[in-house]
Structure formats: structure tokens, C-alpha cells
Coordinates of C-alpha atoms in Angstrom, one line a residue:
C1 CA -20.9 2.9 24.6
H2 CA -23.6 1.4 22.4
D3 CA -26.2 1.8 25.0
A4 CA -25.0 5.4 25.7
G5 CA -24.5 6.2 21.9
L6 CA -20.9 7.2 22.5
P7 CA -18.5 6.9 19.7
V8 CA -15.7 4.5 19.8
I9 CA -12.6 5.1 17.6
P10 CA -10.2 2.0 17.4
Q11 CA -6.6 2.8 17.2
G12 CA -3.6 0.6 16.5
G13 CA -0.1 1.7 15.8
N14 CA -1.3 5.1 14.5
T15 CA 0.8 4.9 11.3
G16 CA -2.0 5.4 8.9
R17 CA -2.1 8.1 6.3
C18 CA -5.7 9.2 6.2
G19 CA -6.8 10.0 9.7
G20 CA -8.7 6.8 10.1
A21 CA -7.5 6.1 13.6
V22 CA -8.1 9.6 15.2
P23 CA -11.4 11.2 16.3
S24 CA -13.0 13.4 13.6
R25 CA -13.7 17.0 14.6
D26 CA -17.5 16.4 14.8
H27 CA -17.5 12.8 16.4
E28 CA -15.3 12.9 19.5
G29 CA -15.5 9.8 21.7
I30 CA -13.5 7.1 23.2
V31 CA -10.2 6.2 21.6
L32 CA -9.9 2.5 22.1
S33 CA -6.2 1.3 21.9
L34 CA -5.6 -2.2 20.8
R35 CA -1.9 -2.2 21.9
R36 CA -2.3 -4.5 24.8
L37 CA -4.0 -7.2 22.7
A38 CA -0.5 -8.3 21.7
R39 CA -0.4 -12.1 22.0
I40 CA 0.5 -14.5 19.2
R41 CA -2.1 -17.2 20.3
A42 CA -0.9 -20.1 17.9
V43 CA 1.5 -21.0 15.3
D44 CA 0.7 -24.0 13.1
P45 CA 3.6 -24.5 10.7
D46 CA 2.2 -27.7 9.2
N47 CA -1.1 -25.8 8.3
Y48 CA 1.0 -22.7 7.4
T49 CA -1.1 -20.5 9.7
L50 CA -0.5 -18.1 12.6
T51 CA -3.1 -16.6 15.0
A52 CA -2.3 -13.3 16.4
E53 CA -4.2 -10.5 18.4
A54 CA -4.8 -7.2 16.8
G55 CA -2.2 -5.3 18.8
C56 CA 0.8 -7.5 17.5
I57 CA 3.4 -5.4 15.8
L58 CA 3.8 -6.5 12.2
A59 CA 7.6 -7.1 12.5
D60 CA 6.8 -9.4 15.6
I61 CA 4.5 -11.5 13.6
Q62 CA 7.1 -11.7 10.8
R63 CA 9.8 -12.9 13.3
A64 CA 7.4 -15.4 14.8
A65 CA 6.8 -17.0 11.4
A66 CA 10.6 -17.0 10.8
T67 CA 11.2 -19.1 14.1
V68 CA 9.3 -22.0 12.5
D69 CA 10.9 -21.5 9.0
R70 CA 8.0 -19.8 7.6
L71 CA 7.2 -16.5 6.0
F72 CA 4.6 -13.9 6.7
P73 CA 5.0 -11.7 3.6
L74 CA 3.1 -8.5 4.5
S75 CA 5.8 -5.8 4.5
L76 CA 5.7 -2.1 4.5
G77 CA 7.8 0.9 5.8
A78 CA 6.1 1.1 9.1
E79 CA 6.3 -2.7 10.0
G80 CA 8.3 -1.8 13.1
S81 CA 5.4 0.0 14.7
C82 CA 2.2 -0.7 12.9
Q83 CA -0.1 -3.3 14.4
I84 CA -1.8 -6.2 12.4
G85 CA -5.4 -5.1 13.4
G86 CA -4.9 -1.7 11.5
N87 CA -3.2 -3.5 8.7
L88 CA -6.3 -5.6 8.3
A89 CA -8.8 -2.9 9.0
S90 CA -7.1 -0.8 6.1
N91 CA -6.3 -3.8 3.9
A92 CA -2.7 -2.9 3.9
G93 CA -0.6 -3.5 0.7
G94 CA 3.0 -2.9 0.8
L95 CA 6.2 -4.3 -1.1
N96 CA 5.1 -8.0 -1.7
V97 CA 1.6 -7.5 -3.0
L98 CA 2.7 -8.7 -6.6
R99 CA 3.4 -12.2 -5.4
Y100 CA 1.4 -12.6 -2.3
G101 CA -1.5 -10.3 -2.3
N102 CA -3.0 -7.4 0.0
A103 CA -3.7 -8.1 3.7
R104 CA -7.1 -9.5 2.6
E105 CA -5.5 -12.4 0.6
L106 CA -3.3 -13.2 3.7
T107 CA -6.1 -13.8 6.1
L108 CA -8.0 -16.7 6.8
G109 CA -10.3 -16.0 9.7
L110 CA -11.1 -13.1 12.2
E111 CA -12.3 -12.4 15.6
V112 CA -14.4 -9.3 15.7
V113 CA -16.2 -7.3 18.4
L114 CA -19.4 -5.9 16.9
A115 CA -21.0 -2.5 17.9
D116 CA -23.3 -3.9 20.4
G117 CA -20.5 -5.8 22.2
R118 CA -21.2 -9.3 20.8
V119 CA -18.1 -11.2 19.5
W120 CA -18.0 -13.0 16.3
D121 CA -15.4 -15.9 16.5
G122 CA -14.5 -16.5 12.8
L123 CA -11.0 -17.7 13.6
N124 CA -10.2 -20.7 11.5
G125 CA -7.3 -21.9 9.4
L126 CA -9.4 -23.4 6.6
R127 CA -8.5 -22.8 3.0
K128 CA -12.0 -24.0 1.9
N129 CA -15.0 -23.0 3.9
N130 CA -18.1 -22.6 1.6
T131 CA -20.8 -22.0 4.2
G132 CA -22.6 -18.9 3.2
Y133 CA -21.6 -15.2 3.1
D134 CA -17.9 -14.4 3.7
L135 CA -18.2 -12.3 6.7
R136 CA -14.5 -11.9 7.2
D137 CA -14.3 -9.7 4.0
L138 CA -16.9 -7.3 5.4
F139 CA -14.4 -6.2 8.1
I140 CA -11.1 -6.1 6.3
G141 CA -10.7 -2.9 4.8
S142 CA -13.7 -1.3 6.7
E143 CA -11.4 0.8 8.9
G144 CA -13.2 -0.1 12.1
T145 CA -16.5 1.3 11.0
L146 CA -18.4 -2.1 11.0
G147 CA -16.6 -4.0 13.8
I148 CA -13.3 -4.0 15.7
I149 CA -10.9 -6.7 14.7
T150 CA -9.4 -8.2 17.8
A151 CA -7.6 -11.2 16.3
A152 CA -6.7 -12.9 13.1
T153 CA -5.6 -16.2 11.5
L154 CA -3.1 -15.4 8.9
K155 CA -1.5 -17.3 6.1
L156 CA 2.1 -18.4 6.2
F157 CA 4.3 -19.4 3.3
P158 CA 7.6 -21.4 2.8
R159 CA 10.6 -19.2 3.8
P160 CA 12.6 -18.3 0.6
Q161 CA 16.1 -19.8 0.6
E162 CA 17.6 -16.8 -1.1
R163 CA 16.7 -13.5 -2.7
G164 CA 18.0 -11.8 -5.9
T165 CA 18.0 -8.0 -6.1
A166 CA 18.9 -5.5 -8.8
L167 CA 18.4 -2.0 -9.8
L168 CA 17.6 -1.6 -13.6
A169 CA 17.8 1.5 -15.5
L170 CA 14.9 1.7 -18.1
G171 CA 15.3 2.8 -21.7
E172 CA 11.9 4.4 -21.5
L173 CA 9.1 4.6 -18.8
E174 CA 6.9 2.7 -21.2
H175 CA 9.3 -0.3 -21.0
C176 CA 8.4 -1.2 -17.4
V177 CA 5.3 -3.1 -18.3
A178 CA 7.2 -5.3 -20.9
L179 CA 10.1 -5.7 -18.3
L180 CA 7.6 -6.9 -15.7
A181 CA 6.1 -9.5 -18.0
L182 CA 9.6 -10.7 -19.1
A183 CA 10.7 -11.0 -15.4
R184 CA 7.6 -13.0 -14.4
A185 CA 8.0 -15.4 -17.4
I186 CA 11.7 -16.0 -16.9
S187 CA 11.5 -16.5 -13.1
G188 CA 8.4 -18.6 -13.1
D189 CA 6.5 -15.8 -11.4
A190 CA 9.2 -15.5 -8.6
V191 CA 9.1 -11.8 -8.6
T192 CA 8.1 -10.5 -5.2
S193 CA 8.8 -6.8 -5.7
F194 CA 8.9 -4.6 -8.7
E195 CA 9.3 -0.9 -7.7
L196 CA 9.4 2.1 -9.9
L197 CA 11.7 5.1 -9.1
P198 CA 12.1 8.3 -11.1
R199 CA 15.5 10.0 -11.4
L200 CA 14.2 12.8 -9.0
A201 CA 13.8 10.3 -6.2
L202 CA 17.4 9.0 -6.4
E203 CA 18.6 12.7 -6.5
F204 CA 16.6 13.7 -3.4
A205 CA 17.7 10.5 -1.7
C206 CA 21.4 11.0 -2.4
R207 CA 21.1 14.8 -1.6
H208 CA 19.4 14.3 1.8
I209 CA 19.7 10.8 3.3
P210 CA 22.9 9.7 4.7
G211 CA 24.3 6.4 3.3
C212 CA 22.5 6.8 0.0
R213 CA 24.5 6.8 -3.3
D214 CA 23.8 6.3 -7.0
P215 CA 25.0 2.8 -7.9
L216 CA 25.1 3.4 -11.6
P217 CA 27.8 5.6 -13.4
H218 CA 25.3 7.7 -15.4
P219 CA 21.9 9.1 -14.5
H220 CA 18.8 7.7 -16.2
G221 CA 15.2 8.9 -16.3
W222 CA 13.6 5.9 -14.7
Y223 CA 14.6 2.8 -12.7
V224 CA 13.1 -0.4 -11.5
L225 CA 14.0 -2.1 -8.3
I226 CA 13.3 -5.8 -8.6
E227 CA 13.6 -8.6 -6.3
L228 CA 13.1 -12.4 -6.9
V229 CA 12.8 -15.2 -4.3
G230 CA 14.4 -18.7 -4.8
H231 CA 13.1 -21.8 -3.4
A232 CA 13.9 -24.8 -5.6
Q233 CA 16.4 -22.8 -7.8
P234 CA 18.9 -20.1 -7.2
T235 CA 18.0 -16.6 -8.1
T236 CA 21.3 -15.5 -9.7
P237 CA 20.9 -17.4 -13.0
L238 CA 17.4 -16.0 -13.2
L239 CA 18.5 -12.4 -12.8
E240 CA 21.3 -13.0 -15.3
A241 CA 19.0 -14.3 -17.9
L242 CA 16.5 -11.4 -17.4
L243 CA 19.2 -8.9 -17.7
E244 CA 20.6 -10.5 -20.9
Q245 CA 17.2 -10.6 -22.5
A246 CA 16.0 -7.3 -21.2
H247 CA 19.1 -5.5 -22.7
A248 CA 18.9 -7.5 -26.0
R249 CA 15.2 -6.2 -26.4
G250 CA 16.1 -2.6 -25.5
L251 CA 14.0 -2.6 -22.3
I252 CA 17.0 -1.6 -20.0
V253 CA 20.2 0.4 -20.7
D254 CA 22.1 -0.4 -17.5
A255 CA 21.7 -2.4 -14.3
V256 CA 23.4 -3.4 -11.1
T257 CA 22.8 -6.6 -9.1
A258 CA 23.4 -7.1 -5.3
A259 CA 26.3 -9.6 -4.7
S260 CA 25.5 -9.6 -1.0
Q261 CA 22.9 -8.8 1.5
A262 CA 24.6 -5.5 2.4
Q263 CA 24.4 -4.5 -1.3
A264 CA 20.8 -5.5 -1.5
D265 CA 20.1 -3.4 1.6
A266 CA 21.8 -0.5 0.1
L267 CA 19.5 -0.8 -3.0
W268 CA 16.5 -1.0 -0.9
R269 CA 17.6 1.9 1.2
L270 CA 17.2 4.1 -2.0
R271 CA 13.6 2.9 -2.2
E272 CA 12.9 3.7 1.4
A273 CA 14.7 7.0 1.1
A274 CA 12.5 8.0 -1.7
V275 CA 9.6 8.5 0.9
E276 CA 11.8 10.2 3.5
A277 CA 13.8 12.4 1.2
Q278 CA 10.9 14.3 -0.3
R279 CA 10.1 16.3 2.7
F280 CA 13.5 18.1 2.6
E281 CA 12.5 19.6 -0.7
G282 CA 9.5 21.6 0.5
A283 CA 5.8 20.9 0.5
S284 CA 4.4 17.9 -1.2
I285 CA 0.9 16.8 -2.4
K286 CA 0.5 13.0 -2.2
H287 CA -1.7 10.6 -4.2
D288 CA -2.1 6.9 -3.5
V289 CA -3.7 5.7 -6.8
S290 CA -3.9 2.5 -8.8
V291 CA -4.5 1.7 -12.4
P292 CA -4.2 -1.6 -14.4
V293 CA -0.6 -2.5 -14.6
S294 CA -0.7 -2.2 -18.3
R295 CA -1.7 1.5 -18.1
V296 CA 0.8 2.6 -15.3
P297 CA 3.0 4.5 -17.9
A298 CA 0.1 6.1 -19.7
F299 CA -1.3 7.3 -16.3
I300 CA 2.0 8.8 -15.2
R301 CA 2.3 10.6 -18.7
A302 CA -1.2 11.9 -18.7
A303 CA -1.3 13.1 -15.1
S304 CA 2.0 14.8 -15.5
R305 CA 0.7 16.7 -18.5
V306 CA -2.4 17.8 -16.5
V307 CA -0.5 19.0 -13.4
T308 CA 2.4 20.7 -15.3
A309 CA -0.2 22.5 -17.3
M310 CA -1.8 23.7 -14.0
I311 CA 1.4 24.5 -12.2
P312 CA 4.5 25.0 -14.6
G313 CA 7.7 23.9 -12.7
V314 CA 5.9 21.5 -10.3
R315 CA 8.1 18.5 -9.7
V316 CA 6.4 15.1 -10.3
Y317 CA 7.7 12.6 -8.0
A318 CA 6.0 9.3 -9.1
F319 CA 7.2 6.1 -7.6
G320 CA 5.8 2.8 -6.0
H321 CA 4.5 -0.6 -6.6
V322 CA 4.2 -0.8 -10.5
G323 CA 4.0 -4.6 -10.3
D324 CA 0.5 -4.2 -8.9
G325 CA -0.5 -1.0 -10.4
N326 CA -0.1 1.2 -7.3
V327 CA 1.6 4.5 -8.1
H328 CA 2.3 7.0 -5.3
Y329 CA 1.9 10.0 -7.6
N330 CA 3.5 12.7 -5.4
L331 CA 4.2 16.3 -6.3
S332 CA 6.8 18.5 -4.8
Q333 CA 6.4 22.4 -4.9
P334 CA 8.2 24.3 -7.7
K335 CA 11.6 25.7 -6.5
D336 CA 10.4 29.2 -6.8
W337 CA 7.0 28.8 -5.0
E338 CA 6.2 29.2 -1.3
A339 CA 4.9 26.1 0.5
A340 CA 1.7 27.8 1.5
A341 CA 0.7 28.8 -2.0
F342 CA 1.5 25.4 -3.3
M343 CA -0.5 23.6 -0.7
A344 CA -3.5 26.0 -1.4
R345 CA -3.8 24.2 -4.7
R346 CA -4.1 20.8 -3.1
E347 CA -7.7 20.2 -3.6
E348 CA -7.5 21.2 -7.2
L349 CA -4.5 18.9 -7.9
N350 CA -6.1 16.0 -6.1
R351 CA -9.0 16.2 -8.2
A352 CA -7.1 16.4 -11.4
V353 CA -4.9 13.4 -10.6
H354 CA -7.8 11.3 -9.3
D355 CA -9.9 12.2 -12.4
V356 CA -7.0 10.8 -14.6
A357 CA -6.8 7.7 -12.6
M358 CA -10.5 7.0 -12.6
A359 CA -10.8 7.6 -16.2
M360 CA -8.3 4.8 -16.8
G361 CA -10.3 2.3 -14.7
G362 CA -8.2 3.1 -11.7
S363 CA -8.8 3.8 -8.0
F364 CA -8.2 6.9 -5.9
S365 CA -7.1 4.9 -3.1
A366 CA -4.9 1.9 -3.6
E367 CA -3.5 0.9 -0.2
H368 CA -3.9 3.9 2.3
G369 CA -7.5 3.6 2.8
I370 CA -10.3 6.3 3.1
G371 CA -10.3 7.6 6.7
Q372 CA -11.3 11.2 6.9
L373 CA -9.0 12.5 4.1
K374 CA -10.8 11.0 1.2
L375 CA -14.5 11.3 2.1
G376 CA -15.0 13.8 -0.8
E377 CA -13.6 11.4 -3.3
M378 CA -15.9 8.8 -2.1
A379 CA -19.0 11.0 -2.7
R380 CA -17.5 12.0 -6.1
Y381 CA -16.4 8.7 -7.5
K382 CA -18.4 6.0 -6.0
S383 CA -21.7 5.2 -7.7
P384 CA -25.1 5.7 -6.0
V385 CA -25.5 1.8 -5.8
E386 CA -22.1 1.2 -4.2
L387 CA -22.8 4.0 -1.5
Q388 CA -26.3 2.6 -0.9
L389 CA -25.0 -0.8 -0.3
M390 CA -22.3 0.5 2.0
Y391 CA -24.8 2.6 4.0
A392 CA -27.1 -0.5 4.3
L393 CA -24.2 -2.5 5.9
K394 CA -23.4 0.2 8.2
R395 CA -27.0 0.6 9.4
T396 CA -27.3 -3.2 9.9
L397 CA -23.9 -3.8 11.8
D398 CA -23.8 -0.4 13.6
P399 CA -27.3 0.9 13.9
R400 CA -26.4 3.6 16.4
G401 CA -23.4 4.7 14.3
I402 CA -20.9 4.6 17.3
L403 CA -18.1 2.7 15.4
N404 CA -15.4 5.2 14.1
P405 CA -18.0 7.8 12.9
G406 CA -16.9 10.3 10.3
K407 CA -14.6 7.7 8.4
V408 CA -15.1 6.0 5.2
L409 CA -18.6 6.8 4.3
P410 CA -19.3 10.5 3.2
P411 CA -22.3 12.5 4.5
L412 CA -25.5 11.4 2.8
A413 CA -25.9 15.0 1.4
G414 CA -22.5 14.9 -0.4
P415 CA -22.1 15.8 -4.1
K416 CA -23.4 13.5 -6.8
R417 CA -21.1 11.5 -9.0
G418 CA -19.8 13.7 -11.8
E419 CA -20.5 17.1 -10.3

């Protein structure tokens, strides 16, 4: 393909949100499936590492770690079908970033096929390897535009002995930041997940998704689903101390804790259903943004003022991983609107929401990547220096432009920043 100048589009589990794993309209070529590269090559529990090929299903890697009493903490809704190569190519986030980090932080080494067919064997299980440029980080998050990841050596962690899960009703949206700080302090930073849910998400879930019910007797504006992990100490006393102090400070007005795994699963089902249920309420316009954790409430308030001024009656559906600043700021069509009319405003609403996030020192893509969907945002918000450096890397590693063309990098003639 390199010799013939034929595009190569690497494809994993095909669960991406931004069109990164499908051919773009102007760059049709070979779709290269990684699904048969599905071996777990090695597990080293004493070194807390696992080496897996790119086509391994994420859930299978989690299970392989569990068989040696270890944890691979990357966890997301598509873990039963997404592949680790795609997770790394898009630097996936998910539910446990607060404690364990993104896919980048969970990777020690890579094996990568370059555009001209050469193979870089960078697989190693070293925590310290200070020998020049860190080539690994060039390919993680590059969405297959610089090289094709074929295997990775991943970090493992001690398997938690227990988990504590609770759904907390906030006094005010702004209280979520102080509540997170309190939870981290009381637990000794044992918080793995801290998920924000609006009342609208619970209403949609209970209305449309079988098995979902509101676990609290009265409705509240905002909720946090929190999970702690326990190793040397049980989580129940930590949760009890958190609830007591949070209530005393006025941060929460109600709460329910899971007394069993079934109850914990029911609480997590509400979080998972928040994604699934929105489609039953008509068209939705989605945003995957991040801001500093301290500014999450201010972002939601500011963005909501902007979009409701643009479209009165729009239903703001903001939820997500507030523990790491990642807000899925989604919008559902007004009840009296047609879906087509609402979706016709998509580009305008995207720009307004992203402008608010960027003005707060945030990002227009937190964990879903760029793909084809956000090329315009790359051109608009990335500085000329950033884009020039990215193009220089692309020209060096893929001089003929065959690797996943039409993704990540906007056309050179795109709009200038601020226009």
C-alpha cells in the first residue's frame, strides 16, 4: 500500500464516536481489521503487566488480569466489544480515570507497524526507561494516522478487595467540587468513580429503560454516583464518614448506599441508562468536553445559558465523569420541535458549547477523539504552532499520507483560529 500510495484505514471494534475507523468520503482505501490479532501474549503478575495484541476485546483483558488476582482498570460502556488497539489509538478514558488515568497512563510499551511496513518493537514492562524521546506517546491518541498499534504492554494493579457505591443527591450543582475534594480526603484518594447525573437523566432512564427506578423518595436537581475501592481498609466506614460530613456541610441532601452487589449494579444501571435513554426523547446533539474540575459547575451553567438563549426549551442533558472534568454536555430537542429542525442547528450549537469550554481552559474533545467529526474544531481551536508540529510529525512518519487519511488533521487550507 505504501508503494502504491493506497490508503489504509485501521479498524478495531468499530465502537468509536467520531468516525475515526471508517473511510472518509474522499479517501477510500483498504480497511484493515485488527480483530484476528487477539492473543494475550504474556501476563507477568509480579511485574504487574500484561501484553496483549491490538484485537483483544477490552473485557477479555480485564478477565485475564483477574485470573492472576490483578486489575486492569480501563472500563467503558463498550468494553464487551471495543478492542484495546482502538482504545489506545483514541486514548480512551472511561469510568476510572480519576484514580487510574486514561489509556495513555495505563500503557508501558507498544508494538507499531509504520507506514512503510517497518515494525517498531517498543514492548517493555519498564516503569523507568529514560532513553531519549518517548515514541510510545506519539502513537497513543493518534487514531492510526502515524502508525498502526499491533500490541501493547499494559499496567496492572492490585485487585480491590471490596467496593463501596452510593448515589448522593446534591444540595446545589456547585457542591459537586467540594464533595469530590471531601471524598478524596476522607478515603485517602480511594475514589475510583465520581459521576454527575442531572434529574433529567434519571427521569429518562426510569421512563424508558426496563429495571431502572429512582432509589430516593424525592426528586433532586443533581446527583453524584460515587464508588470507592478498598484494599487495606473496608469501604463502608469511609462512605459513612463521607455521608455524615457531607450532610453536615450542606453538600448533600439525601443519599442511598449499596448494601449488596445487586444494589450497586442497580445504581450503576442508572448511569449506563443515561446514555441509552436519551435516544427515546428525540434527536440529541452531543458534546464530549472537558474543563478543569474546579470549573465544571461554571461550565454547565454558562453553556446552559448560551444554548437556552439560542433555543428556548432545549433540554440540557449534562452528565459524566466530573471527577476528571469530562462532561458529556448533550442536548435533547425541545418537546415541540421536529428532529430535523433541531439537528439543523447542530453546527451552531456545537460551536457555542465548544467556545464556552475553550474559554474556560478546556478541550472540545475529552475522550472520544477527533476522527472525521471534529476536523473543523481542530482548525478553529488549535494554534498554528500546534498544527504545524502535528503536520511535521505526519510528514515524517507517513510521507505518502496513506495512514487513515482525512482524520485528526484538518486540511491545510482550514479556517484560522478565532475566525
